[in-house]
PDB file of C-alpha atoms in Angstrom:
ATOM      1  CA  MET A   1       0.000   0.000   0.000  1.00 81.00           C
ATOM      2  CA  LYS A   2       1.439   3.338  -1.078  1.00 92.00           C
ATOM      3  CA  VAL A   3       1.167   6.245   1.407  1.00 94.00           C
ATOM      4  CA  ALA A   4       2.529   9.791   1.307  1.00 96.00           C
ATOM      5  CA  ARG A   5       2.591  11.939   4.463  1.00 97.00           C
ATOM      6  CA  PHE A   6       3.879  15.481   4.813  1.00 98.00           C
ATOM      7  CA  VAL A   7       3.486  18.668   6.861  1.00 98.00           C
ATOM      8  CA  VAL A   8       3.124  22.295   5.799  1.00 97.00           C
ATOM      9  CA  TYR A   9       4.047  24.578   8.712  1.00 97.00           C
ATOM     10  CA  GLY A  10       2.205  27.827   9.359  1.00 95.00           C
ATOM     11  CA  ASN A  11      -1.456  28.728   9.726  1.00 93.00           C
ATOM     12  CA  PRO A  12      -3.781  26.839   7.360  1.00 94.00           C
ATOM     13  CA  LYS A  13      -5.035  28.773   4.350  1.00 92.00           C
ATOM     14  CA  GLY A  14      -7.923  28.073   2.035  1.00 85.00           C
ATOM     15  CA  LYS A  15      -8.316  28.401  -1.697  1.00 81.00           C
ATOM     16  CA  GLY A  16      -9.149  31.989  -2.569  1.00 74.00           C
ATOM     17  CA  ARG A  17     -11.922  32.817  -5.000  1.00 71.00           C
ATOM     18  CA  PRO A  18     -10.772  33.537  -8.538  1.00 66.00           C
ATOM     19  CA  ARG A  19     -10.362  37.223  -9.367  1.00 70.00           C
ATOM     20  CA  PHE A  20     -11.323  38.856 -12.630  1.00 74.00           C
ATOM     21  CA  THR A  21      -9.805  41.614 -14.688  1.00 75.00           C
ATOM     22  CA  THR A  22     -10.438  43.095 -18.104  1.00 78.00           C
ATOM     23  CA  VAL A  23      -7.697  42.924 -20.708  1.00 75.00           C
ATOM     24  CA  CYS A  24      -8.343  44.552 -24.095  1.00 79.00           C
ATOM     25  CA  GLY A  25     -12.085  44.376 -23.495  1.00 78.00           C
ATOM     26  CA  TYR A  26     -12.101  40.686 -22.482  1.00 80.00           C
ATOM     27  CA  ALA A  27     -12.701  39.330 -18.991  1.00 79.00           C
ATOM     28  CA  LYS A  28      -9.853  37.214 -17.673  1.00 73.00           C
ATOM     29  CA  SER A  29      -9.762  35.218 -14.436  1.00 73.00           C
ATOM     30  CA  TYR A  30      -6.705  34.659 -12.280  1.00 65.00           C
ATOM     31  CA  THR A  31      -5.783  33.007  -8.984  1.00 71.00           C
ATOM     32  CA  PRO A  32      -5.046  35.430  -6.123  1.00 73.00           C
ATOM     33  CA  LYS A  33      -1.326  35.776  -5.364  1.00 80.00           C
ATOM     34  CA  ASP A  34      -1.784  34.600  -1.741  1.00 85.00           C
ATOM     35  CA  THR A  35      -3.422  31.348  -2.934  1.00 82.00           C
ATOM     36  CA  GLU A  36      -0.764  30.845  -5.598  1.00 88.00           C
ATOM     37  CA  ASN A  37       2.022  31.271  -3.007  1.00 91.00           C
ATOM     38  CA  TYR A  38       0.376  28.795  -0.607  1.00 94.00           C
ATOM     39  CA  GLU A  39      -0.115  26.214  -3.383  1.00 94.00           C
ATOM     40  CA  ASN A  40       3.577  26.567  -4.258  1.00 95.00           C
ATOM     41  CA  LEU A  41       4.529  26.028  -0.606  1.00 97.00           C
ATOM     42  CA  ILE A  42       2.425  22.820  -0.559  1.00 97.00           C
ATOM     43  CA  LYS A  43       4.188  21.589  -3.715  1.00 96.00           C
ATOM     44  CA  ILE A  44       7.645  22.346  -2.302  1.00 97.00           C
ATOM     45  CA  GLU A  45       6.900  20.578   0.998  1.00 97.00           C
ATOM     46  CA  TYR A  46       5.455  17.541  -0.793  1.00 97.00           C
ATOM     47  CA  LYS A  47       8.528  17.209  -3.022  1.00 97.00           C
ATOM     48  CA  SER A  48      10.982  17.655  -0.140  1.00 96.00           C
ATOM     49  CA  GLN A  49       9.206  15.312   2.313  1.00 97.00           C
ATOM     50  CA  CYS A  50       7.750  12.675  -0.024  1.00 95.00           C
ATOM     51  CA  GLY A  51      10.378  12.638  -2.760  1.00 91.00           C
ATOM     52  CA  ASN A  52       9.317  10.721  -5.834  1.00 89.00           C
ATOM     53  CA  ILE A  53       6.063   9.224  -4.534  1.00 94.00           C
ATOM     54  CA  PHE A  54       3.579   9.521  -7.398  1.00 96.00           C
ATOM     55  CA  PHE A  55       0.199   7.825  -7.568  1.00 96.00           C
ATOM     56  CA  ASP A  56      -0.625   6.294 -10.951  1.00 94.00           C
ATOM     57  CA  ARG A  57      -3.643   7.352 -12.957  1.00 94.00           C
ATOM     58  CA  ASP A  58      -5.557   4.139 -12.136  1.00 94.00           C
ATOM     59  CA  GLU A  59      -5.094   4.430  -8.359  1.00 95.00           C
ATOM     60  CA  GLN A  60      -8.057   5.432  -6.216  1.00 96.00           C
ATOM     61  CA  LEU A  61      -6.972   7.778  -3.449  1.00 97.00           C
ATOM     62  CA  GLU A  62      -7.956   8.690   0.086  1.00 97.00           C
ATOM     63  CA  VAL A  63      -6.825  12.105   1.364  1.00 97.00           C
ATOM     64  CA  LYS A  64      -6.794  13.138   5.023  1.00 98.00           C
ATOM     65  CA  ILE A  65      -6.061  16.748   5.929  1.00 98.00           C
ATOM     66  CA  TYR A  66      -5.516  17.829   9.546  1.00 98.00           C
ATOM     67  CA  CYS A  67      -5.437  21.613   9.986  1.00 97.00           C
ATOM     68  CA  TYR A  68      -3.962  23.001  13.181  1.00 97.00           C
ATOM     69  CA  HIS A  69      -4.734  26.702  13.734  1.00 96.00           C
ATOM     70  CA  SER A  70      -2.763  28.872  16.119  1.00 95.00           C
ATOM     71  CA  ILE A  71      -4.366  29.557  19.493  1.00 95.00           C
ATOM     72  CA  PRO A  72      -5.419  33.203  19.853  1.00 93.00           C
ATOM     73  CA  LYS A  73      -3.262  35.078  22.367  1.00 92.00           C
ATOM     74  CA  SER A  74      -6.311  36.648  24.017  1.00 92.00           C
ATOM     75  CA  VAL A  75      -7.924  33.406  25.278  1.00 92.00           C
ATOM     76  CA  SER A  76      -7.988  32.462  28.944  1.00 94.00           C
ATOM     77  CA  ASN A  77      -5.786  29.663  30.289  1.00 94.00           C
ATOM     78  CA  LYS A  78      -8.867  27.489  30.777  1.00 95.00           C
ATOM     79  CA  LYS A  79      -9.934  27.921  27.147  1.00 94.00           C
ATOM     80  CA  ARG A  80      -6.348  27.427  25.990  1.00 94.00           C
ATOM     81  CA  SER A  81      -6.233  24.068  27.789  1.00 94.00           C
ATOM     82  CA  LEU A  82      -9.505  23.020  26.155  1.00 95.00           C
ATOM     83  CA  MET A  83      -8.168  24.055  22.735  1.00 95.00           C
ATOM     84  CA  ILE A  84      -4.962  22.065  23.203  1.00 93.00           C
ATOM     85  CA  ALA A  85      -7.039  19.050  24.308  1.00 94.00           C
ATOM     86  CA  HIS A  86      -9.118  19.491  21.101  1.00 93.00           C
ATOM     87  CA  ARG A  87     -12.296  20.038  23.143  1.00 95.00           C
ATOM     88  CA  ILE A  88     -12.742  23.447  21.497  1.00 94.00           C
ATOM     89  CA  ARG A  89     -12.152  23.425  17.769  1.00 95.00           C
ATOM     90  CA  PRO A  90     -11.927  26.301  15.275  1.00 93.00           C
ATOM     91  CA  ALA A  91     -15.271  27.092  13.665  1.00 90.00           C
ATOM     92  CA  LYS A  92     -13.748  29.887  11.625  1.00 88.00           C
ATOM     93  CA  LYS A  93     -12.241  30.593   8.223  1.00 87.00           C
ATOM     94  CA  PRO A  94     -10.783  29.133   6.175  1.00 87.00           C
ATOM     95  CA  ASP A  95     -13.734  26.922   5.330  1.00 88.00           C
ATOM     96  CA  PHE A  96     -13.500  23.133   5.325  1.00 89.00           C
ATOM     97  CA  ASP A  97     -13.971  22.885   1.538  1.00 90.00           C
ATOM     98  CA  ASN A  98     -11.529  25.678   0.693  1.00 92.00           C
ATOM     99  CA  MET A  99      -8.782  23.989   2.718  1.00 95.00           C
ATOM    100  CA  ALA A 100      -9.375  20.708   0.867  1.00 95.00           C
ATOM    101  CA  LYS A 101      -9.424  22.521  -2.477  1.00 95.00           C
ATOM    102  CA  VAL A 102      -6.118  24.350  -2.000  1.00 96.00           C
ATOM    103  CA  VAL A 103      -4.324  21.115  -1.025  1.00 97.00           C
ATOM    104  CA  THR A 104      -5.812  18.856  -3.703  1.00 96.00           C
ATOM    105  CA  ASP A 105      -5.416  21.431  -6.495  1.00 95.00           C
ATOM    106  CA  ALA A 106      -1.795  22.110  -5.537  1.00 96.00           C
ATOM    107  CA  LEU A 107      -0.916  18.413  -5.786  1.00 96.00           C
ATOM    108  CA  ASN A 108      -2.361  17.902  -9.296  1.00 95.00           C
ATOM    109  CA  GLY A 109       0.487  16.610 -11.448  1.00 94.00           C
ATOM    110  CA  ILE A 110       2.813  16.509  -8.405  1.00 96.00           C
ATOM    111  CA  ALA A 111       1.428  13.645  -6.273  1.00 96.00           C
ATOM    112  CA  TYR A 112      -1.170  12.290  -8.716  1.00 96.00           C
ATOM    113  CA  HIS A 113      -2.415  12.918 -12.244  1.00 95.00           C
ATOM    114  CA  ASP A 114      -5.640  14.639 -11.246  1.00 94.00           C
ATOM    115  CA  ASP A 115      -7.629  15.194  -8.072  1.00 92.00           C
ATOM    116  CA  ASN A 116     -10.554  13.301  -9.630  1.00 94.00           C
ATOM    117  CA  GLN A 117      -8.674  10.181  -8.439  1.00 96.00           C
ATOM    118  CA  ILE A 118      -9.645  11.121  -4.870  1.00 96.00           C
ATOM    119  CA  VAL A 119     -12.621   8.976  -3.922  1.00 96.00           C
ATOM    120  CA  ASP A 120     -12.519   9.483  -0.151  1.00 96.00           C
ATOM    121  CA  GLY A 121     -11.440  12.470   1.885  1.00 95.00           C
ATOM    122  CA  MET A 122     -11.514  14.146   5.267  1.00 96.00           C
ATOM    123  CA  VAL A 123     -10.631  17.574   6.649  1.00 96.00           C
ATOM    124  CA  ARG A 124     -10.352  18.151  10.387  1.00 97.00           C
ATOM    125  CA  LYS A 125      -9.681  21.454  12.122  1.00 96.00           C
ATOM    126  CA  PHE A 126      -7.973  21.811  15.503  1.00 97.00           C
ATOM    127  CA  TYR A 127      -6.111  24.379  17.583  1.00 96.00           C
ATOM    128  CA  ASP A 128      -2.461  23.847  18.472  1.00 96.00           C
ATOM    129  CA  GLU A 129       0.541  25.832  19.640  1.00 94.00           C
ATOM    130  CA  GLN A 130       2.345  24.820  16.419  1.00 96.00           C
ATOM    131  CA  PRO A 131       0.121  25.857  13.474  1.00 97.00           C
ATOM    132  CA  ARG A 132       0.425  23.498  10.511  1.00 97.00           C
ATOM    133  CA  VAL A 133      -1.383  21.294   8.012  1.00 97.00           C
ATOM    134  CA  GLU A 134      -0.699  17.545   8.053  1.00 98.00           C
ATOM    135  CA  ILE A 135      -1.618  15.714   4.854  1.00 98.00           C
ATOM    136  CA  GLN A 136      -1.832  12.000   4.124  1.00 98.00           C
ATOM    137  CA  ILE A 137      -2.513  10.533   0.684  1.00 97.00           C
ATOM    138  CA  LYS A 138      -3.111   6.805   0.445  1.00 97.00           C
ATOM    139  CA  SER A 139      -3.865   4.457  -2.423  1.00 95.00           C
ATOM    140  CA  ILE A 140      -6.923   2.402  -1.529  1.00 94.00           C
ATOM    141  CA  ASN A 141      -6.851   0.049  -4.540  1.00 85.00           C
ATOM    142  CA  ASP A 142      -5.735  -2.880  -2.337  1.00 72.00           C
ATOM    143  CA  GLU A 143      -8.541  -2.170   0.149  1.00 65.00           C
ATOM    144  CA  VAL A 144     -11.112  -2.060  -2.667  1.00 54.00           C
ATOM    145  CA  LYS A 145      -9.813  -5.390  -4.056  1.00 53.00           C
ATOM    146  CA  ASN A 146      -9.982  -6.998  -0.599  1.00 53.00           C
ATOM    147  CA  GLU A 147     -13.561  -5.749  -0.120  1.00 57.00           C
ATOM    148  CA  ARG A 148     -14.543  -7.288  -3.464  1.00 52.00           C
ATOM    149  CA  ILE A 149     -12.943 -10.630  -2.523  1.00 48.00           C
ATOM    150  CA  ILE A 150     -14.795 -10.670   0.815  1.00 50.00           C
ATOM    151  CA  GLU A 151     -18.093  -9.790  -0.893  1.00 55.00           C
ATOM    152  CA  HIS A 152     -17.520 -12.564  -3.444  1.00 51.00           C
ATOM    153  CA  GLN A 153     -16.754 -15.092  -0.697  1.00 53.00           C
ATOM    154  CA  GLN A 154     -19.838 -14.092   1.277  1.00 56.00           C
ATOM    155  CA  GLN A 155     -22.019 -14.520  -1.811  1.00 61.00           C
ATOM    156  CA  ARG A 156     -20.757 -18.098  -2.222  1.00 60.00           C
ATOM    157  CA  ILE A 157     -21.832 -19.043   1.317  1.00 61.00           C
TER     158      ILE A 157
END
């Protein structure tokens, strides 16, 4: 089973909405610079921590994204303890879907051919004293094959 795990340090960021401009009378869309920079950071960290791990076009993938936001300085010690224990979690921006989008779009062509290979995914948000995003990509082809074998065996009984 092929698995790639890596960490991007710093506060989690989400995919920014596309911006539009007019060039010679035509509307043109572009990715905001902040989003572009964060996607590049994700690519760099993947390459440096996962090396040459690349998932083939026919592999079905599971992606897990754990986002650890910094704890606000203004919170009480009691709240801080609850945040560290993951009893209070960040219900704030960036949104769940925008965090998944920035990660999966950044890894197109780097970790896998296209993010349409992702058939299962999860994003979790927590507070921590070390802000970061932990990402795991796993091929689940073997799991799918095993499930089919078990189903086939159960049908024969």
